[in-house]
Short mmCIF file of C-alpha atoms and ligand atoms in Angstrom, two decimals:
data_model
loop_
_atom_site.label_atom_id
_atom_site.label_comp_id
_atom_site.label_asym_id
_atom_site.label_seq_id
_atom_site.Cartn_x
_atom_site.Cartn_y
_atom_site.Cartn_z
CA MET A 1 71.65 106.90 77.49
CA VAL A 2 74.13 109.74 77.08
CA GLN A 3 76.09 110.64 80.25
CA LYS A 4 76.06 114.39 80.58
CA ASN A 5 78.39 117.16 81.62
CA LEU A 6 77.89 118.84 84.99
CA ILE A 7 77.78 122.63 84.78
CA ASP A 8 76.62 124.78 87.69
CA GLY A 9 74.92 121.82 89.33
CA GLU A 10 72.94 120.83 86.21
CA TRP A 11 73.53 117.82 83.99
CA ILE A 12 73.82 119.24 80.46
CA ALA A 13 73.53 117.09 77.33
CA GLY A 14 74.90 119.53 74.75
CA SER A 15 74.52 119.00 71.01
CA GLU A 16 77.05 116.21 70.39
CA ALA A 17 78.02 112.93 71.98
CA PHE A 18 80.99 110.58 71.63
CA ARG A 19 81.45 106.87 72.21
CA ASN A 20 83.72 105.22 74.76
CA ILE A 21 85.16 102.03 73.21
CA ASN A 22 86.59 99.01 75.04
CA PRO A 23 90.16 98.40 73.75
CA SER A 24 89.88 94.69 74.65
CA ASN A 25 86.86 94.37 72.38
CA THR A 26 86.20 97.19 69.96
CA ASN A 27 82.63 95.89 69.40
CA ASP A 28 81.86 96.78 72.99
CA VAL A 29 80.68 100.37 73.49
CA VAL A 30 81.18 101.24 77.17
CA GLY A 31 78.89 104.24 76.93
CA GLU A 32 78.03 107.50 75.23
CA TYR A 33 79.13 110.81 76.66
CA ALA A 34 78.11 114.40 75.96
CA ARG A 35 80.84 116.34 74.20
CA ALA A 36 81.20 119.81 75.71
CA SER A 37 81.75 122.85 73.50
CA ALA A 38 83.98 125.85 74.19
CA GLU A 39 80.79 127.65 75.20
CA ASP A 40 80.07 124.91 77.79
CA ALA A 41 83.61 125.27 79.10
CA ARG A 42 83.13 129.01 79.52
CA ALA A 43 79.82 128.43 81.34
CA ALA A 44 81.58 125.94 83.64
CA ILE A 45 84.34 128.46 84.39
CA ALA A 46 81.76 131.16 85.15
CA ALA A 47 79.92 128.76 87.48
CA ALA A 48 83.13 127.87 89.31
CA LYS A 49 83.97 131.55 89.65
CA ALA A 50 80.54 132.32 91.10
CA ALA A 51 80.73 129.39 93.52
CA PHE A 52 84.19 130.28 94.83
CA PRO A 53 83.43 132.95 97.48
CA ALA A 54 81.02 130.71 99.42
CA TRP A 55 82.98 127.48 99.00
CA SER A 56 86.29 129.07 99.95
CA ARG A 57 84.72 130.04 103.27
CA SER A 58 82.80 126.81 103.81
CA GLY A 59 83.27 125.01 107.09
CA ILE A 60 85.87 122.28 107.37
CA LEU A 61 83.26 119.79 108.57
CA GLU A 62 81.20 120.30 105.41
CA ARG A 63 84.22 119.66 103.19
CA HIS A 64 85.33 116.76 105.35
CA ALA A 65 81.91 115.12 105.15
CA ILE A 66 81.66 115.43 101.36
CA LEU A 67 85.14 114.02 100.73
CA ARG A 68 84.58 111.29 103.30
CA ARG A 69 81.26 110.23 101.76
CA THR A 70 82.96 110.17 98.36
CA ALA A 71 85.75 107.96 99.65
CA ASP A 72 83.25 105.60 101.26
CA GLU A 73 81.18 105.25 98.09
CA ILE A 74 84.21 104.71 95.83
CA LEU A 75 85.54 102.01 98.17
CA ALA A 76 82.12 100.35 98.53
CA ARG A 77 81.78 100.24 94.72
CA LYS A 78 85.40 99.28 93.99
CA ASP A 79 84.59 96.13 92.01
CA GLU A 80 82.03 97.82 89.77
CA LEU A 81 84.11 100.99 89.23
CA GLY A 82 87.29 98.96 88.77
CA LYS A 83 85.55 96.92 86.09
CA LEU A 84 84.35 100.07 84.31
CA LEU A 85 87.91 101.42 84.42
CA SER A 86 89.42 98.23 82.99
CA ARG A 87 86.75 98.11 80.34
CA GLU A 88 87.42 101.63 79.11
CA GLU A 89 91.22 101.76 79.54
CA GLY A 90 92.34 98.16 79.09
CA LYS A 91 94.38 97.59 82.25
CA THR A 92 93.64 94.31 84.00
CA LEU A 93 90.75 93.97 86.42
CA ALA A 94 93.17 93.67 89.37
CA GLU A 95 94.86 96.88 88.26
CA GLY A 96 91.51 98.60 87.69
CA ILE A 97 90.22 97.67 91.14
CA GLY A 98 93.58 98.60 92.69
CA GLU A 99 93.47 102.02 91.07
CA THR A 100 89.89 102.53 92.26
CA VAL A 101 90.87 101.68 95.84
CA ARG A 102 93.69 104.18 95.55
CA ALA A 103 91.22 106.86 94.44
CA GLY A 104 89.09 106.07 97.52
CA GLN A 105 92.16 106.30 99.75
CA ILE A 106 93.06 109.68 98.25
CA PHE A 107 89.60 111.09 99.03
CA ASP A 108 89.86 109.63 102.52
CA PHE A 109 93.29 111.22 103.02
CA PHE A 110 92.12 114.68 101.94
CA ALA A 111 88.92 114.35 103.98
CA GLY A 112 91.31 114.10 106.93
CA GLU A 113 93.45 116.99 105.70
CA CYS A 114 90.39 119.29 105.88
CA LEU A 115 90.49 118.78 109.63
CA ARG A 116 94.20 119.53 109.88
CA LEU A 117 94.39 122.92 108.14
CA ALA A 118 96.84 125.03 110.12
CA GLY A 119 98.97 128.14 109.97
CA GLU A 120 101.78 129.68 111.97
CA VAL A 121 101.92 132.52 114.46
CA LEU A 122 105.31 134.23 114.87
CA PRO A 123 106.64 137.34 116.56
CA SER A 124 107.58 140.12 114.15
CA ALA A 125 111.13 141.42 113.98
CA ARG A 126 109.59 144.65 115.31
CA PRO A 127 108.33 144.79 118.93
CA ASN A 128 104.59 144.60 119.68
CA ILE A 129 103.73 143.22 116.27
CA GLY A 130 102.45 139.71 115.60
CA VAL A 131 102.69 137.80 112.34
CA GLU A 132 100.19 135.17 111.15
CA ILE A 133 100.96 132.91 108.21
CA THR A 134 97.93 131.23 106.69
CA ARG A 135 97.09 129.31 103.54
CA GLU A 136 94.18 130.39 101.37
CA PRO A 137 92.65 128.66 98.34
CA VAL A 138 93.95 129.75 94.93
CA GLY A 139 90.53 130.23 93.28
CA VAL A 140 89.18 128.40 90.22
CA VAL A 141 91.38 125.39 89.46
CA GLY A 142 91.40 123.86 85.97
CA ILE A 143 92.07 120.12 85.96
CA ILE A 144 93.16 118.41 82.72
CA THR A 145 93.85 114.68 82.91
CA PRO A 146 95.20 111.91 80.61
CA TRP A 147 93.74 108.50 79.81
CA ASN A 148 96.22 106.19 81.54
CA PHE A 149 94.93 106.54 85.14
CA PRO A 150 91.24 107.27 84.56
CA ILE A 151 90.26 107.46 88.24
CA ALA A 152 93.44 107.96 90.30
CA ILE A 153 94.72 111.08 88.55
CA PRO A 154 91.34 112.86 88.64
CA ALA A 155 91.11 111.88 92.33
CA TRP A 156 94.55 113.17 93.24
CA LYS A 157 93.77 116.52 91.65
CA ILE A 158 90.08 116.99 92.59
CA ALA A 159 90.38 115.89 96.24
CA PRO A 160 93.06 118.42 97.30
CA ALA A 161 91.52 121.18 95.15
CA LEU A 162 88.22 120.84 97.06
CA CYS A 163 89.84 120.15 100.43
CA TYR A 164 91.68 123.48 100.40
CA GLY A 165 88.57 125.44 99.32
CA ASN A 166 89.02 125.84 95.56
CA THR A 167 86.33 125.41 92.93
CA VAL A 168 87.01 123.20 89.92
CA VAL A 169 86.55 122.88 86.17
CA PHE A 170 87.52 119.32 85.26
CA LYS A 171 88.29 118.07 81.76
CA PRO A 172 89.09 114.35 81.58
CA ALA A 173 90.72 112.59 78.61
CA GLU A 174 88.28 111.78 75.82
CA LEU A 175 89.29 108.11 75.68
CA VAL A 176 88.18 107.35 79.24
CA PRO A 177 85.24 109.55 80.32
CA GLY A 178 83.44 106.79 82.27
CA SER A 179 85.51 106.77 85.46
CA SER A 180 85.59 110.57 85.56
CA TRP A 181 81.84 110.82 85.11
CA ALA A 182 81.39 108.31 87.94
CA ILE A 183 83.46 110.23 90.48
CA VAL A 184 81.85 113.54 89.58
CA ASP A 185 78.43 111.92 90.03
CA ILE A 186 79.51 110.58 93.43
CA LEU A 187 80.89 113.95 94.58
CA ASN A 188 77.76 115.72 93.36
CA ARG A 189 75.49 113.37 95.29
CA ALA A 190 77.79 113.63 98.31
CA GLY A 191 76.53 117.20 98.69
CA LEU A 192 78.79 119.62 96.82
CA PRO A 193 77.06 122.96 96.31
CA LYS A 194 76.31 123.84 92.69
CA GLY A 195 79.18 125.19 90.64
CA VAL A 196 81.90 123.95 93.00
CA LEU A 197 82.84 121.06 90.69
CA ASN A 198 82.08 121.22 86.97
CA LEU A 199 82.68 118.42 84.48
CA VAL A 200 83.35 119.23 80.81
CA MET A 201 84.11 116.14 78.76
CA GLY A 202 85.40 116.86 75.29
CA LYS A 203 88.30 117.61 73.03
CA GLY A 204 91.55 119.02 74.31
CA SER A 205 91.80 121.38 71.37
CA VAL A 206 88.34 122.80 72.17
CA VAL A 207 87.45 122.41 75.84
CA GLY A 208 91.04 122.27 77.10
CA GLN A 209 92.03 125.22 74.98
CA ALA A 210 89.05 127.26 76.25
CA MET A 211 90.33 126.59 79.77
CA LEU A 212 93.88 127.66 78.88
CA ASP A 213 92.54 130.86 77.31
CA SER A 214 90.38 131.91 80.26
CA PRO A 215 91.57 134.66 82.60
CA ASP A 216 89.16 133.28 85.21
CA ILE A 217 91.10 130.08 85.82
CA HIS A 218 93.65 130.83 88.51
CA ALA A 219 95.58 127.57 88.49
CA ILE A 220 95.85 124.65 86.08
CA THR A 221 97.04 121.21 87.01
CA PHE A 222 97.87 119.07 84.00
CA THR A 223 99.04 115.52 83.39
CA GLY A 224 99.68 114.47 79.80
CA SER A 225 102.13 114.82 76.96
CA THR A 226 105.14 117.11 76.85
CA GLY A 227 103.73 118.99 73.85
CA THR A 228 100.43 119.85 75.52
CA GLY A 229 102.25 120.60 78.78
CA LYS A 230 104.20 123.32 76.98
CA ARG A 231 100.95 124.85 75.71
CA VAL A 232 99.58 124.86 79.26
CA ALA A 233 102.76 126.57 80.46
CA LEU A 234 102.79 129.24 77.75
CA ALA A 235 99.10 130.07 78.17
CA SER A 236 99.53 130.19 81.95
CA VAL A 237 102.43 132.62 81.75
CA GLU A 238 100.23 134.82 79.57
CA HIS A 239 97.55 134.89 82.27
CA ASN A 240 99.98 135.03 85.19
CA ARG A 241 98.40 131.86 86.53
CA LYS A 242 99.83 129.10 88.66
CA TYR A 243 100.45 125.83 86.81
CA GLN A 244 101.65 122.35 87.55
CA LEU A 245 102.71 119.86 84.87
CA GLU A 246 103.29 116.12 84.97
CA MET A 247 104.50 114.94 81.60
CA GLY A 248 106.65 112.20 80.17
CA GLY A 249 109.29 109.88 81.47
CA LYS A 250 112.07 107.69 80.13
CA ASN A 251 112.73 106.03 83.42
CA PRO A 252 115.88 103.96 83.95
CA PHE A 253 116.03 100.70 85.85
CA VAL A 254 119.62 99.76 86.71
CA VAL A 255 120.58 96.14 87.36
CA LEU A 256 123.97 95.61 89.00
CA ASP A 257 126.10 92.45 89.04
CA ASP A 258 125.31 91.93 92.74
CA ALA A 259 121.51 92.10 92.25
CA ASP A 260 119.22 89.29 93.34
CA LEU A 261 118.28 88.07 89.84
CA ASN A 262 114.66 87.22 90.73
CA VAL A 263 114.09 90.59 92.37
CA ALA A 264 115.63 92.33 89.35
CA VAL A 265 113.56 90.41 86.78
CA GLU A 266 110.26 90.80 88.66
CA ALA A 267 110.83 94.53 89.13
CA ALA A 268 111.92 94.99 85.50
CA VAL A 269 108.93 93.09 84.06
CA ASN A 270 106.55 95.03 86.28
CA SER A 271 108.21 98.39 85.48
CA ALA A 272 108.33 97.83 81.75
CA PHE A 273 105.19 95.89 80.89
CA PHE A 274 102.49 95.97 83.58
CA SER A 275 99.58 98.28 82.82
CA THR A 276 100.71 97.64 79.22
CA GLY A 277 103.72 99.94 79.79
CA GLN A 278 101.31 102.88 79.79
CA ARG A 279 102.47 104.53 83.00
CA CYS A 280 104.56 107.69 83.12
CA THR A 281 106.62 105.88 85.77
CA ALA A 282 107.17 102.81 83.55
CA SER A 283 110.77 101.88 82.84
CA SER A 284 111.81 101.48 79.24
CA ARG A 285 115.58 101.60 79.76
CA LEU A 286 117.01 98.55 81.54
CA ILE A 287 120.64 99.45 82.23
CA VAL A 288 122.53 96.28 83.08
CA THR A 289 126.17 95.74 84.11
CA GLU A 290 128.11 93.21 82.06
CA GLY A 291 128.62 90.55 84.75
CA ILE A 292 124.88 89.83 85.04
CA HIS A 293 123.80 90.96 81.55
CA ASP A 294 123.44 87.60 79.81
CA ARG A 295 121.76 85.91 82.78
CA PHE A 296 119.37 88.85 83.13
CA VAL A 297 118.41 88.82 79.45
CA ALA A 298 117.86 85.04 79.49
CA ALA A 299 115.72 85.26 82.63
CA MET A 300 113.69 88.15 81.18
CA GLY A 301 112.99 86.07 78.04
CA GLU A 302 111.81 83.13 80.18
CA ARG A 303 109.62 85.37 82.33
CA MET A 304 108.15 87.15 79.31
CA LYS A 305 107.20 83.85 77.67
CA GLY A 306 104.86 83.18 80.58
CA LEU A 307 103.04 86.53 80.46
CA VAL A 308 99.33 86.27 79.70
CA ILE A 309 98.20 89.03 77.34
CA ASP A 310 94.45 89.04 76.85
CA ASP A 311 91.12 90.75 77.46
CA ALA A 312 91.55 93.03 80.48
CA LEU A 313 88.43 91.61 82.14
CA LYS A 314 89.36 87.91 81.77
CA ALA A 315 90.53 86.09 84.88
CA GLY A 316 94.23 85.32 84.61
CA THR A 317 95.12 88.17 82.24
CA GLN A 318 98.37 89.82 83.31
CA ILE A 319 98.64 92.44 80.57
CA GLY A 320 95.68 93.98 78.77
CA PRO A 321 95.57 95.61 75.35
CA VAL A 322 97.07 98.90 74.27
CA VAL A 323 94.56 101.72 74.80
CA ASP A 324 93.70 102.49 71.16
CA GLU A 325 94.76 102.22 67.55
CA SER A 326 96.92 105.34 67.40
CA GLN A 327 98.84 104.34 70.54
CA LEU A 328 99.32 100.85 69.09
CA LYS A 329 100.72 102.42 65.92
CA GLN A 330 103.10 104.53 67.99
CA ASP A 331 104.34 101.37 69.76
CA THR A 332 104.85 99.38 66.56
CA ASP A 333 106.48 102.38 64.84
CA TYR A 334 109.02 102.55 67.68
CA ILE A 335 109.64 98.81 67.41
CA ALA A 336 110.48 99.36 63.73
CA ILE A 337 112.65 102.35 64.62
CA GLY A 338 114.57 100.29 67.21
CA ARG A 339 115.36 97.64 64.59
CA GLN A 340 116.46 100.25 62.07
CA GLU A 341 118.71 101.80 64.68
CA GLY A 342 120.47 98.47 65.14
CA ALA A 343 119.02 97.24 68.42
CA LYS A 344 118.19 93.53 68.51
CA LEU A 345 114.55 92.60 69.05
CA ALA A 346 115.21 89.74 71.46
CA PHE A 347 111.61 89.03 72.37
CA GLY A 348 108.04 89.93 71.42
CA GLY A 349 106.76 92.92 69.49
CA GLU A 350 104.13 91.01 67.45
CA LEU A 351 100.47 91.92 67.20
CA LEU A 352 98.32 89.25 68.84
CA LYS A 353 94.89 87.87 67.95
CA ARG A 354 92.47 87.13 70.75
CA ASP A 355 88.79 86.05 70.90
CA THR A 356 87.61 89.63 70.45
CA PRO A 357 88.98 92.41 68.24
CA GLY A 358 91.35 94.55 70.34
CA PHE A 359 94.76 96.23 70.38
CA TYR A 360 96.87 93.32 71.60
CA LEU A 361 100.65 93.54 71.48
CA GLN A 362 103.23 91.02 72.74
CA PRO A 363 105.57 93.02 75.05
CA ALA A 364 108.84 93.71 73.28
CA LEU A 365 112.38 93.56 74.64
CA PHE A 366 115.33 94.99 72.73
CA THR A 367 118.94 94.13 73.58
CA GLU A 368 122.19 95.66 72.32
CA ALA A 369 120.58 99.09 72.57
CA THR A 370 122.54 102.27 73.23
CA ASN A 371 121.39 105.27 75.18
CA ALA A 372 121.73 107.44 72.08
CA MET A 373 119.04 105.58 70.12
CA ARG A 374 115.62 107.16 69.74
CA ILE A 375 114.06 104.15 71.53
CA SER A 376 116.20 105.14 74.54
CA ARG A 377 115.51 108.86 74.41
CA GLU A 378 111.86 109.28 73.43
CA GLU A 379 108.86 108.16 75.46
CA ILE A 380 107.13 105.24 73.72
CA PHE A 381 104.35 104.76 76.30
CA GLY A 382 103.78 101.09 75.54
CA PRO A 383 105.11 97.62 76.46
CA VAL A 384 108.49 98.18 74.80
CA ALA A 385 111.79 98.18 76.72
CA SER A 386 115.46 97.99 75.83
CA VAL A 387 118.48 96.60 77.59
CA ILE A 388 121.56 98.83 77.58
CA ARG A 389 124.77 97.05 78.56
CA VAL A 390 127.22 99.01 80.75
CA LYS A 391 130.59 98.26 82.36
CA ASP A 392 129.98 99.13 86.00
CA TYR A 393 127.92 101.11 88.48
CA ASP A 394 129.49 104.45 87.57
CA GLU A 395 128.62 104.06 83.92
CA ALA A 396 125.14 102.83 84.86
CA LEU A 397 124.46 106.00 86.87
CA THR A 398 125.78 108.22 84.08
CA VAL A 399 123.55 106.51 81.51
CA ALA A 400 120.55 106.52 83.89
CA ASP A 401 120.81 110.30 84.31
CA ASP A 402 121.56 110.98 80.65
CA THR A 403 117.97 111.73 79.61
CA PRO A 404 115.83 114.83 79.22
CA PHE A 405 113.37 113.35 81.74
CA GLY A 406 113.53 112.78 85.51
CA LEU A 407 110.44 111.16 86.99
CA SER A 408 111.39 107.81 88.54
CA SER A 409 114.70 105.89 88.70
CA GLY A 410 115.14 102.32 89.90
CA ILE A 411 118.05 100.11 90.87
CA ALA A 412 118.38 96.40 91.69
CA THR A 413 121.38 95.79 93.94
CA THR A 414 122.33 94.14 97.23
CA SER A 415 125.02 96.73 97.85
CA LEU A 416 124.19 99.30 100.51
CA LYS A 417 126.94 101.51 99.12
CA HIS A 418 125.52 101.59 95.62
CA ALA A 419 121.91 101.86 96.76
CA THR A 420 122.77 104.81 98.98
CA HIS A 421 124.82 106.52 96.28
CA PHE A 422 122.05 105.99 93.73
CA LYS A 423 119.38 107.43 96.02
CA ARG A 424 121.49 110.56 96.44
CA ASN A 425 122.57 110.98 92.84
CA ALA A 426 119.76 109.78 90.59
CA GLU A 427 118.33 112.86 88.86
CA ALA A 428 114.70 111.94 89.46
CA GLY A 429 111.81 112.95 91.65
CA MET A 430 111.32 109.37 92.85
CA VAL A 431 113.90 106.62 93.44
CA MET A 432 113.16 102.93 93.89
CA VAL A 433 115.59 100.41 95.37
CA ASN A 434 114.82 96.77 94.51
CA LEU A 435 111.32 97.86 93.52
CA PRO A 436 109.63 98.65 90.21
CA THR A 437 109.93 102.25 89.00
CA ALA A 438 106.11 102.40 88.97
CA GLY A 439 103.75 101.75 91.87
CA VAL A 440 103.66 104.66 94.29
CA ASP A 441 101.72 105.35 97.48
CA PHE A 442 98.82 107.77 97.72
CA HIS A 443 99.97 109.73 100.77
CA VAL A 444 103.48 110.84 99.81
CA PRO A 445 104.74 113.27 97.15
CA PHE A 446 104.58 112.28 93.50
CA GLY A 447 106.45 114.11 90.76
CA GLY A 448 109.69 114.55 88.90
CA ARG A 449 112.27 116.97 87.64
CA LYS A 450 113.90 118.05 84.38
CA GLY A 451 111.53 117.55 81.41
CA SER A 452 109.10 115.37 83.36
CA SER A 453 107.47 117.87 85.66
CA HIS A 454 107.04 121.49 86.49
CA GLY A 455 105.80 123.04 89.70
CA SER A 456 105.30 121.63 93.15
CA ARG A 457 104.59 117.99 93.97
CA GLU A 458 101.23 116.24 93.85
CA GLN A 459 99.70 114.01 96.55
CA GLY A 460 100.11 113.81 100.28
CA ARG A 461 100.59 116.97 102.32
CA TYR A 462 102.82 118.44 99.60
CA ALA A 463 99.70 119.01 97.49
CA ALA A 464 98.95 122.06 99.66
CA GLU A 465 101.78 123.91 97.90
CA PHE A 466 99.85 123.98 94.65
CA TYR A 467 96.27 124.27 95.83
CA THR A 468 96.84 127.11 98.29
CA THR A 469 98.50 130.49 98.35
CA VAL A 470 100.25 131.79 101.45
CA LYS A 471 99.22 134.97 103.26
CA THR A 472 101.39 136.77 105.82
CA ALA A 473 99.36 139.12 108.05
CA TYR A 474 100.88 141.66 110.52
CA THR A 475 98.99 143.08 113.51
CA LEU A 476 100.04 145.80 115.89
CA ALA A 477 99.27 144.60 119.39
P1 ADP B 1 98.07 111.94 75.71
O1 ADP B 1 99.16 111.57 74.81
O2 ADP B 1 98.13 111.37 77.09
O3 ADP B 1 96.71 111.85 75.09
P2 ADP B 1 97.69 114.80 75.68
O4 ADP B 1 98.63 115.83 76.21
O5 ADP B 1 97.30 114.87 74.26
O6 ADP B 1 98.40 113.45 76.03
O7 ADP B 1 96.37 114.75 76.53
C1 ADP B 1 96.30 115.00 77.92
C2 ADP B 1 95.09 115.87 78.21
O8 ADP B 1 95.31 117.15 77.63
C3 ADP B 1 93.79 115.33 77.62
O9 ADP B 1 92.73 115.58 78.52
C4 ADP B 1 93.67 116.16 76.36
O10 ADP B 1 92.33 116.27 75.90
C5 ADP B 1 94.19 117.50 76.84
N1 ADP B 1 94.60 118.40 75.75
C6 ADP B 1 95.03 118.08 74.51
N2 ADP B 1 95.27 119.20 73.78
C7 ADP B 1 95.00 120.26 74.57
C8 ADP B 1 95.04 121.70 74.41
N3 ADP B 1 95.41 122.27 73.27
N4 ADP B 1 94.68 122.45 75.45
C9 ADP B 1 94.33 121.90 76.63
N5 ADP B 1 94.23 120.58 76.84
C10 ADP B 1 94.56 119.76 75.83
#
């Protein structure tokens, strides 16, 4: 059965369908999904536009109830939805279920936020005049998401968009339509009026582009590659529309001589290799001071030997496959580039055979890397990390910040002085002390600076910045 697109409250099959393939076992077809056309995208935008006036004025209890019911259903079905996610994306079952729980928590959080909408009342600078400051929805929000967090990223964009009274056109990544279809189905059954949330699965160059080109989309929130992010930005400037971009990272993880070695190794392995290194917050630059360097590298090698890389759904798997063939090629190309550049492949990097055909790669660790190498400057987006040796903390900080990106920065140290200095001076939107660079909460701001992000933060109460526009009203008493 083909899973359909949702346009103006109707499930629409369209003329084409595409297959969702399990990267742990390419013989396993997860499902078939309707491929939307540019025409479908335009119909979805028109539906969202028509639904906006009523939804933007809907009662907070109605919105609260819909988001709350959605949260409850996602949490009640976490094992089944987590399995679907792991099957289509390739992260382990524990990671898939964890991400599903997070999506439920996000809907729960924004269900609560519906009940806490507030403004300000101030006296004017002029006598007998009052000033009210309120937040209003932006209008039709376009949501474009990547494949690496198939349920959490759609959740953290859809939930606030609806909470603050916007209508939505949602285009998920083609590689992982299953999780997106499931949450749209849940929201639809939870009672959303027709046209408020529209799902258009399909190609970025067709459906995504039709969204970028539409004057009727008032805001676009995008997570994906730097190249596509630039297209979103340029098209949005053309239409004078609000936009928010979350793009790449080349996140540093600093290990100082005084670090607790176990803490440093656990955090580095998690940052670099968990979720197959396919997180924008993953760390691929391990910047290590010389006093601990050799011990750290030896301990990383030992720890990496024990990693279980296998089918994402198998019990005991710690790292699943790479998401698809082209991403696997990108990873192995960068491993070749690192060797050509003179870095030493200290561990891993081989393709692996498992019981089923899939995109299995032994996580790779380079040593003797420099920060000038391409493997240290460009986002690889796979289980490939390099160790960069530095003299001391000052050099470590300089190297950590010497990157076009600025999403997440980590440090392993027992020094309060260095931890405090790093928190203040790391050029990143998120800083982690003795913790992996990845793994963030659902209720606090997420985002970066420099080439990683543009616009206001996602998640938590900071999401209101993007999904609302401020009105200042004056009244003569
Ligand atoms: P990734 O490397 O994560 O696949 P992309 O930037 O290619 O990064 O994809 C992120 C999202 O952007 C996907 O949903 C994709 O379909 C969409 N996309 C790709 N090209 C375009 C485009 N020209 N216009 C709008 N969206 C696009």
